[in-house]
Amino acid sequence: MSRDLRHRSRHLLDGPDRAPARAYLKGIGFDDEALSRPIVGIANTWTETMPCNFHLRRLAERVKEGVRAAGGTPMEFNTIAISDGITMGTEGMRASLVSREVIADSIELVGGAHMFDAIVALSGCDKTIPGCAMALARLDVPAVLLYGGSIRPGTWRGRKVTIQDVFEAVGAHAAGELDDEELRDLEAHASPGPGACGGQYTANTMAVAFEVMGISPPGSAMVPAVEGRKGDVAELCGRLAVEAIERDLRPSRILTREAFENAIASVALTGGSTNAVLHLLALAREAGIALSLDDFDRIAQRTPLLGDLKPGGAYVATDLYEAGGVPLVLKRLLELGLLHEGVPTLDGRTIGDVARSAEEKPGQRVIRPVDDPIKPNGGFAVLRGNLAPEGCVVKLAGHDRLEHRGPARVFDSEEDAFAAVKAKRIAPGDVVVIRNEGPAGGPGMREMLAVTAAIVGEGLGDSVALLTDGRFSGATHGFMACHVAPEAVRGGPIAALRDGDTVVFDVPNRELRVELDDAEIARRLADYAPPQRQLRGVLAKYAHLVGSASEGAITRVPERAL
């Protein structure tokens, strides 16, 4: 029996009773022939508020061409996007992680209500890519995820620069190492066009992970935003969406346990963003896959760090593209015996087939050979202990520190910590603690790039450790623990910390602790009152519904409301 290519849209558009629906659509240019084909929703995250998604309107037109060429009818709709980089260090950053849920919700609502037979989702910036993937998992119709691609690096004083250099220059400026004119000259050169941030920051980390999982077409993610081939990739995505209907290739067939393990290994191997832990946990819950922090630590421990990529390394995403792209990452995982080869991809091959077909640029050093790792273990680890009973994530790429013991410098907000750094009140050996920035306490779990970059810019990156119940940017590097759970406002022990307490990072033993006994921690927690925030609207709803970072910081309806 042949597959019904209009398995959903016919319920919206066929028969006498659906004449009003057809009338609406005919009024805006869809004729009977167009409405008789499979309908493919084009979920676009285009916006003019940032470079990451600025070019997606143009790519959407090429996706539509591919849909039409394959015998489908495209219908484009839009959702929101918020720039992490532009809102970083402000109250606006609270909206970033919240936007992931809104993006997923809005695509789910439109895709479900309009009964598309398939969906192509276009993503760019950090939260649009996991938000799109979460929506595709919920809808579970044939789907393709298209990443808009990375920006090319800028050039300043004869070297490649990214937005990471600008954030760190703020600290250097505060330390008197850069003057106003030099800082302005750098900012004029660091972001030369459209595309997502250029290092192995969150967007590129997730783009690699999702191509490794098979939900993005093989060879598509690392094609740069302004590369001519990106339009061809977009057209291919349109064709593959229609073919996916014919093959009944839904996200539930792709997003398997094995696919998630491949994705985690790719993050560890490339030194990717700690945000990948949060987003993959969230996607796993949407896909009904059991996944925990312990899985991340187990996989990272057995996976060497081979990617010499910024923020901790020397290269950027466009270098990875030229070296061989995501297929090269797959090739290394295959060589290590760490790849689940049977995971399907959108073009009919298995992920093992893609790995074996990788074309590696001779002499490239972006992804090291398996016998010459940067480190024997992956770019992150999961710690627990009396400061993080539910766990936290520590980034290991970009530095060689595995232990730190020092006095806590405690701040109840990112702004307070940033002010202390700029005023040079942080000393070598300190442990900077930023709390009440978790999913509910922030709310929104702001990233701390402004703080960490300022610390690096002032020359303290190798001597200071940080911990927070919030997040760190994919562009952050240094010895840091993020996603500390439970968070302060939900009774987490991070709320018990006071200035001068001795905090210990012990990566070999997977422990984050404070040198206090349980009774003293309990006494302090009983006395702790978090700062009161006046919340309204979406942030108030999010703070009420969001869960722990250890489970992906997803929103759920309380059981008492069901």
Coordinates of N, CA and C in Angstrom, one line a residue, residues 9 12 21 66 73 154 178 181 211 247 299 326 367 369 376 389-390 394 407 474 536 554:
S9 N -2.9 16.9 5.9 CA -3.5 18.1 5.3 C -4.8 17.8 4.7
L12 N -7.7 18.8 6.7 CA -8.0 20.3 6.8 C -8.6 20.9 5.5
A21 N -12.0 26.8 4.4 CA -10.6 26.7 4.5 C -9.9 27.0 3.2
G66 N 12.8 23.8 -3.2 CA 13.1 22.4 -3.1 C 11.8 21.6 -2.9
T73 N 3.8 21.6 -1.6 CA 3.4 23.0 -1.5 C 3.9 23.5 -0.2
G154 N 36.0 37.7 11.8 CA 36.5 39.0 11.4 C 38.0 39.0 11.4
L178 N 43.3 48.3 26.8 CA 42.8 48.8 25.6 C 42.1 50.2 25.8
E181 N 39.3 53.9 21.6 CA 39.4 53.8 20.2 C 39.7 52.4 19.7
E211 N 23.2 17.4 13.4 CA 23.6 16.6 12.2 C 24.1 15.2 12.6
R247 N 8.7 8.2 2.9 CA 9.4 7.2 3.7 C 8.9 7.1 5.1
I299 N 29.9 9.3 28.9 CA 30.3 9.4 27.5 C 31.5 10.3 27.4
V326 N 31.0 18.1 9.7 CA 30.6 17.2 10.7 C 30.9 15.7 10.2
I367 N 40.4 19.1 13.7 CA 40.0 17.9 14.4 C 41.2 17.0 14.4
P369 N 44.0 13.9 14.9 CA 43.9 12.4 14.8 C 43.6 11.8 16.1
P376 N 42.8 13.4 26.9 CA 42.3 12.1 26.8 C 40.8 11.9 27.0
P389 N 23.9 18.6 44.8 CA 23.4 17.2 45.0 C 22.8 16.6 43.7
E390 N 22.1 17.5 42.9 CA 21.6 17.0 41.6 C 22.5 17.1 40.5
V394 N 30.9 21.1 34.5 CA 32.1 21.9 34.6 C 32.8 21.7 33.2
P407 N 38.7 30.6 48.5 CA 37.6 31.3 49.3 C 36.5 31.7 48.4
G474 N 28.5 29.6 25.5 CA 29.4 28.7 24.8 C 30.7 29.3 24.5
R536 N 6.1 39.7 36.1 CA 4.8 39.7 35.4 C 4.9 38.9 34.1
I554 N 13.1 22.4 31.5 CA 11.9 22.4 30.6 C 10.7 22.8 31.5

